[in-house]
XYZ file of N, CA, C and O in Angstrom:
500
model
N 0.810 -1.214 0.000
C 0.000 0.000 0.000
C 0.855 1.281 0.000
O 0.493 2.227 -0.678
N 1.973 1.341 0.730
C 2.791 2.560 0.669
C 3.252 2.900 -0.743
O 3.335 4.069 -1.096
N 3.542 1.883 -1.558
C 3.955 2.144 -2.938
C 2.808 2.803 -3.691
O 3.005 3.783 -4.419
N 1.593 2.294 -3.500
C 0.429 2.886 -4.167
C 0.211 4.326 -3.697
O -0.115 5.195 -4.488
N 0.398 4.561 -2.403
C 0.224 5.912 -1.880
C 1.245 6.872 -2.488
O 0.911 8.002 -2.829
N 2.494 6.414 -2.631
C 3.512 7.265 -3.253
C 3.175 7.521 -4.716
O 3.395 8.613 -5.235
N 2.626 6.506 -5.377
C 2.234 6.669 -6.777
C 1.125 7.716 -6.897
O 1.151 8.570 -7.795
N 0.157 7.672 -5.997
C -0.933 8.655 -6.021
C -0.385 10.051 -5.765
O -0.773 11.014 -6.430
N 0.533 10.175 -4.814
C 1.143 11.479 -4.546
C 1.881 11.985 -5.777
O 1.818 13.172 -6.109
N 2.575 11.090 -6.465
C 3.271 11.473 -7.693
C 2.304 11.943 -8.766
O 2.582 12.913 -9.475
N 1.177 11.281 -8.888
C 0.157 11.718 -9.855
C -0.353 13.110 -9.495
O -0.633 13.930 -10.369
N -0.475 13.376 -8.195
C -0.941 14.690 -7.760
C 0.025 15.796 -8.142
O -0.392 16.918 -8.420
N 1.303 15.463 -8.183
C 2.303 16.467 -8.550
C 2.394 16.641 -10.066
O 2.898 17.651 -10.545
N 1.887 15.672 -10.806
C 1.961 15.735 -12.265
C 1.034 16.779 -12.846
O 0.005 17.112 -12.273
N 1.402 17.288 -13.985
C 0.627 18.348 -14.634
C -0.265 17.835 -15.762
O -1.073 18.565 -16.286
N -0.122 16.580 -16.125
C -0.827 16.081 -17.304
C -2.301 15.808 -17.025
O -2.695 15.504 -15.900
N -3.095 15.920 -18.081
C -4.513 15.574 -17.975
C -4.682 14.097 -17.652
O -5.619 13.722 -16.949
N -3.781 13.276 -18.158
C -3.865 11.835 -17.892
C -3.707 11.554 -16.395
O -4.396 10.684 -15.849
N -2.818 12.278 -15.723
C -2.639 12.102 -14.279
C -3.917 12.482 -13.544
O -4.365 11.766 -12.645
N -4.516 13.604 -13.940
C -5.774 14.033 -13.316
C -6.863 12.998 -13.545
O -7.587 12.630 -12.616
N -6.957 12.519 -14.767
C -7.986 11.523 -15.091
C -7.800 10.242 -14.275
O -8.788 9.654 -13.807
N -6.556 9.820 -14.093
C -6.300 8.612 -13.312
C -6.660 8.833 -11.839
O -7.256 7.961 -11.202
N -6.327 10.002 -11.301
C -6.703 10.307 -9.915
C -8.226 10.318 -9.749
O -8.753 9.827 -8.742
N -8.923 10.861 -10.723
C -10.392 10.876 -10.672
C -10.916 9.442 -10.676
O -11.806 9.094 -9.888
N -10.357 8.623 -11.535
C -10.778 7.226 -11.612
C -10.553 6.522 -10.273
O -11.429 5.798 -9.786
N -9.396 6.741 -9.663
C -9.096 6.127 -8.362
C -10.076 6.644 -7.304
O -10.605 5.875 -6.503
N -10.326 7.960 -7.307
C -11.207 8.542 -6.289
C -12.628 8.017 -6.382
O -13.357 7.978 -5.397
N -13.026 7.594 -7.560
C -14.406 7.110 -7.758
C -14.532 5.594 -7.653
O -15.577 5.100 -7.244
N -13.481 4.858 -8.037
C -13.661 3.425 -8.259
C -12.797 2.499 -7.411
O -13.061 1.295 -7.405
N -11.767 3.005 -6.748
C -10.898 2.090 -6.003
C -11.681 1.466 -4.849
O -12.433 2.155 -4.156
N -11.496 0.179 -4.642
C -12.209 -0.524 -3.572
C -11.736 -0.083 -2.184
O -12.476 -0.171 -1.213
N -10.502 0.405 -2.101
C -9.912 0.781 -0.818
C -10.235 2.248 -0.501
O -9.793 3.150 -1.219
N -10.974 2.500 0.595
C -11.306 3.884 0.948
C -10.074 4.774 1.170
O -10.112 5.959 0.865
N -8.984 4.194 1.664
C -7.763 4.994 1.877
C -7.199 5.495 0.557
O -6.701 6.614 0.466
N -7.251 4.651 -0.455
C -6.758 5.062 -1.781
C -7.666 6.154 -2.362
O -7.169 7.120 -2.947
N -8.978 6.001 -2.190
C -9.898 7.033 -2.678
C -9.628 8.352 -1.963
O -9.576 9.413 -2.589
N -9.426 8.281 -0.653
C -9.139 9.491 0.127
C -7.858 10.164 -0.338
O -7.805 11.390 -0.492
N -6.828 9.372 -0.535
C -5.550 9.945 -0.958
C -5.672 10.571 -2.343
O -5.110 11.638 -2.597
N -6.406 9.916 -3.234
C -6.601 10.481 -4.571
C -7.326 11.821 -4.481
O -6.974 12.771 -5.186
N -8.298 11.918 -3.597
C -9.018 13.192 -3.418
C -8.073 14.282 -2.907
O -8.140 15.422 -3.351
N -7.199 13.919 -1.979
C -6.220 14.889 -1.496
C -5.310 15.377 -2.602
O -4.998 16.565 -2.700
N -4.908 14.471 -3.474
C -4.059 14.866 -4.599
C -4.835 15.714 -5.600
O -4.284 16.645 -6.190
N -6.106 15.404 -5.793
C -6.924 16.203 -6.714
C -7.089 17.644 -6.230
O -7.272 18.553 -7.038
N -6.986 17.855 -4.925
C -7.168 19.215 -4.394
C -6.074 20.170 -4.850
O -6.236 21.385 -4.762
N -4.975 19.634 -5.355
C -3.891 20.487 -5.849
C -4.065 20.848 -7.322
O -3.275 21.604 -7.876
N -5.085 20.295 -7.938
C -5.317 20.527 -9.368
C -6.219 21.730 -9.577
O -7.123 21.986 -8.813
N -5.968 22.460 -10.642
C -6.806 23.606 -10.997
C -7.820 23.234 -12.077
O -8.396 24.083 -12.707
N -8.023 21.954 -12.254
C -8.883 21.435 -13.309
C -10.324 21.312 -12.800
O -10.558 20.711 -11.755
N -11.290 21.863 -13.520
C -12.690 21.737 -13.092
C -13.147 20.289 -12.936
O -13.991 19.984 -12.099
N -12.552 19.370 -13.714
C -12.896 17.944 -13.570
C -12.496 17.438 -12.184
O -13.198 16.609 -11.602
N -11.389 17.936 -11.668
C -10.936 17.526 -10.340
C -11.918 18.022 -9.274
O -12.280 17.279 -8.359
N -12.348 19.258 -9.416
C -13.312 19.827 -8.460
C -14.619 19.040 -8.511
O -15.205 18.716 -7.472
N -15.064 18.695 -9.699
C -16.286 17.903 -9.843
C -16.150 16.552 -9.146
O -17.091 16.082 -8.490
N -14.996 15.922 -9.287
C -14.778 14.615 -8.652
C -14.792 14.745 -7.133
O -15.346 13.882 -6.436
N -14.204 15.819 -6.619
C -14.206 16.043 -5.169
C -15.639 16.251 -4.677
O -16.073 15.643 -3.698
N -16.382 17.092 -5.378
C -17.773 17.333 -4.989
C -18.595 16.053 -5.060
O -19.454 15.810 -4.203
N -18.358 15.247 -6.065
C -19.070 13.985 -6.199
C -18.793 13.088 -4.996
O -19.704 12.446 -4.464
N -17.550 13.042 -4.543
C -17.198 12.226 -3.376
C -17.863 12.758 -2.114
O -18.318 11.976 -1.275
N -17.928 14.086 -1.974
C -18.603 14.684 -0.805
C -20.041 14.180 -0.739
O -20.553 13.837 0.324
N -20.680 14.121 -1.879
C -22.102 13.781 -1.928
C -22.371 12.284 -1.993
O -23.398 11.823 -1.487
N -21.477 11.515 -2.604
C -21.855 10.154 -2.982
C -21.018 9.016 -2.417
O -21.443 7.867 -2.518
N -19.824 9.281 -1.888
C -19.000 8.148 -1.458
C -19.675 7.431 -0.291
O -20.249 8.062 0.596
N -19.597 6.112 -0.304
C -20.253 5.308 0.719
C -19.545 5.395 2.072
O -20.155 5.139 3.112
N -18.285 5.788 2.088
C -17.472 5.787 3.296
C -17.410 7.195 3.906
O -17.003 8.137 3.223
N -17.786 7.317 5.170
C -17.785 8.627 5.826
C -16.395 9.257 5.840
O -16.251 10.456 5.590
N -15.372 8.473 6.099
C -14.014 9.029 6.131
C -13.630 9.615 4.773
O -12.960 10.651 4.709
N -14.045 8.986 3.711
C -13.751 9.496 2.369
C -14.532 10.790 2.129
O -13.983 11.760 1.592
N -15.790 10.819 2.540
C -16.581 12.055 2.377
C -15.955 13.203 3.153
O -15.852 14.323 2.664
N -15.503 12.918 4.368
C -14.859 13.970 5.179
C -13.545 14.434 4.526
O -13.240 15.617 4.521
N -12.788 13.504 3.978
C -11.536 13.855 3.281
C -11.834 14.709 2.061
O -11.090 15.637 1.734
N -12.940 14.395 1.378
C -13.336 15.194 0.220
C -13.672 16.624 0.642
O -13.317 17.582 -0.055
N -14.320 16.777 1.781
C -14.613 18.129 2.289
C -13.302 18.861 2.570
O -13.139 20.033 2.196
N -12.356 18.190 3.193
C -11.046 18.805 3.444
C -10.341 19.156 2.138
O -9.626 20.162 2.061
N -10.536 18.333 1.113
C -9.943 18.624 -0.195
C -10.528 19.910 -0.773
O -9.816 20.678 -1.427
N -11.805 20.158 -0.530
C -12.401 21.423 -0.984
C -11.679 22.605 -0.335
O -11.400 23.610 -0.987
N -11.379 22.476 0.945
C -10.679 23.549 1.656
C -9.299 23.799 1.059
O -8.835 24.935 1.010
N -8.659 22.743 0.571
C -7.286 22.852 0.069
C -7.203 23.338 -1.376
O -6.101 23.568 -1.871
N -8.343 23.493 -2.044
C -8.285 23.955 -3.434
C -7.577 25.300 -3.524
O -7.725 26.149 -2.640
N -6.813 25.523 -4.590
C -6.039 26.761 -4.723
C -6.930 28.011 -4.781
O -8.061 27.970 -5.261
N -6.395 29.102 -4.272
C -6.993 30.440 -4.402
C -8.399 30.547 -3.816
O -9.231 31.309 -4.312
N -8.693 29.785 -2.777
C -9.996 29.881 -2.135
C -11.147 29.388 -2.980
O -12.311 29.655 -2.673
N -10.845 28.631 -4.037
C -11.899 28.157 -4.937
C -12.900 27.254 -4.227
O -14.052 27.148 -4.654
N -12.488 26.619 -3.143
C -13.383 25.704 -2.444
C -14.325 26.369 -1.458
O -15.277 25.738 -0.996
N -14.097 27.640 -1.133
C -14.918 28.302 -0.113
C -16.402 28.290 -0.471
O -17.233 27.881 0.353
N -16.803 28.709 -1.674
C -18.242 28.658 -1.980
C -18.802 27.236 -1.936
O -19.951 27.027 -1.536
N -17.985 26.260 -2.297
C -18.428 24.869 -2.273
C -18.573 24.376 -0.834
O -19.509 23.627 -0.515
N -17.674 24.809 0.043
C -17.792 24.453 1.456
C -19.027 25.100 2.081
O -19.726 24.470 2.874
N -19.284 26.346 1.728
C -20.474 27.026 2.245
C -21.730 26.288 1.784
O -22.643 26.026 2.581
N -21.765 25.915 0.518
C -22.907 25.171 -0.004
C -23.055 23.836 0.722
O -24.172 23.427 1.071
N -21.945 23.157 0.972
C -21.980 21.874 1.678
C -22.471 22.062 3.108
O -23.307 21.291 3.591
N -21.982 23.098 3.781
C -22.412 23.364 5.157
C -23.907 23.688 5.222
O -24.590 23.341 6.183
N -24.406 24.329 4.201
C -25.830 24.689 4.141
C -26.723 23.517 3.773
O -27.807 23.373 4.327
N -26.284 22.719 2.800
C -27.214 21.832 2.113
C -26.957 20.337 2.228
O -27.800 19.560 1.780
N -25.835 19.916 2.757
C -25.585 18.474 2.815
C -26.585 17.804 3.751
O -26.812 18.273 4.865
N -27.176 16.693 3.303
C -28.085 15.966 4.192
C -27.341 15.183 5.287
O -27.955 14.731 6.237
N -26.012 15.094 5.155
C -25.188 14.327 6.087
C -24.658 15.253 7.184
O -23.831 16.131 6.913
N -25.102 15.082 8.439
C -24.658 15.990 9.505
C -23.144 15.958 9.742
O -22.552 16.989 10.069
N -22.513 14.792 9.562
C -21.058 14.713 9.741
C -20.329 15.530 8.678
O -19.326 16.192 8.958
N -20.828 15.489 7.458
C -20.232 16.251 6.365
C -20.452 17.748 6.593
O -19.544 18.554 6.390
N -21.643 18.129 7.032
C -21.904 19.555 7.331
C -20.958 20.050 8.424
O -20.387 21.141 8.322
N -20.793 19.245 9.473
C -19.894 19.622 10.576
C -18.460 19.788 10.072
O -17.770 20.745 10.440
N -18.010 18.863 9.222
C -16.658 18.956 8.652
C -16.519 20.224 7.812
O -15.495 20.906 7.864
N -17.555 20.551 7.039
C -17.506 21.757 6.205
C -17.399 23.005 7.075
O -16.600 23.906 6.783
N -18.170 23.065 8.146
C -18.113 24.224 9.048
C -16.736 24.309 9.701
O -16.154 25.391 9.813
N -16.192 23.166 10.094
C -14.858 23.144 10.688
C -13.810 23.673 9.706
O -12.947 24.474 10.069
N -13.894 23.230 8.457
C -12.953 23.709 7.439
C -13.120 25.208 7.202
O -12.135 25.938 7.058
N -14.353 25.648 7.181
C -14.611 27.081 6.961
C -14.050 27.914 8.110
O -13.531 29.012 7.890
N -14.143 27.409 9.325
C -13.667 28.181 10.471
C -12.152 28.356 10.453
O -11.622 29.245 11.122
N -11.459 27.533 9.658
C -10.001 27.621 9.580
C -9.526 28.626 8.530
O -8.328 28.810 8.358
N -10.447 29.284 7.853
C -10.054 30.236 6.818
C -10.429 31.658 7.222
O -11.337 31.859 8.013
N -9.746 32.607 6.663
C -10.028 34.023 6.948
C -10.760 34.689 5.783
O -10.837 35.906 5.708
N -11.296 33.910 4.910
C -11.992 34.426 3.734
C -13.219 35.241 4.166
O -14.000 34.793 5.004
N -13.402 36.443 3.613
C -14.543 37.274 4.012
C -15.898 36.625 3.709
O -16.877 36.900 4.395
N -15.945 35.752 2.731
C -17.208 35.066 2.433
C -17.622 34.164 3.594
O -18.818 33.966 3.841
N -16.641 33.665 4.324
C -16.927 32.798 5.463
C -17.525 33.616 6.601
O -18.493 33.197 7.243
N -16.970 34.794 6.834
C -17.514 35.655 7.888
C -18.974 35.975 7.613
O -19.817 35.918 8.518
N -19.295 36.282 6.374
C -20.683 36.586 6.011
C -21.574 35.367 6.236
O -22.701 35.491 6.738
N -21.082 34.193 5.898
C -21.856 32.969 6.095
C -22.109 32.730 7.581
O -23.230 32.423 7.993
N -21.068 32.885 8.421
C -21.255 32.673 9.857
C -22.209 33.692 10.460
O -23.009 33.370 11.326
N -22.153 34.916 9.983
C -23.114 35.926 10.454
C -24.541 35.518 10.076
O -25.467 35.661 10.878
N -24.703 35.002 8.893
C -26.007 34.516 8.443
C -26.516 33.396 9.363
O -27.681 33.381 9.752
N -25.618 32.469 9.736
C -25.998 31.379 10.622
C -26.417 31.889 11.987
O -27.381 31.393 12.586
N -25.697 32.883 12.484
C -25.993 33.418 13.812
C -27.340 34.141 13.859
O -27.972 34.202 14.905
N -27.760 34.673 12.726
C -29.023 35.409 12.692
C -30.239 34.489 12.647
O -31.355 34.955 12.859
N -30.008 33.202 12.372
C -31.154 32.267 12.274
C -31.677 31.913 13.643
O -31.026 31.799 14.608
């Protein structure tokens, strides 16, 4: 398994579309939840909309709670605050209370002004 984990990390550092596509495939189809989680972490370093879609899909659809939580953390790690609106949406709308809690936790770790507005909105309810 460590060899596979290093391979996934290497794919995350790669710039090719093929590397992104392989990480997406692993994140969706690997039988091992740890491999899916690691692939999601590597996808968080990509600026490719396909990578973001795969992360969001895992947040909503993965059968394993740990993988869903890792996907939420991957949203937080997206470059340039791109994950903030997605985390806010997840915190608002996810039917999974554990995923909502993870999204709020990730949001609380950022200083993005959109997060402050969201928390103010929550406090007013």
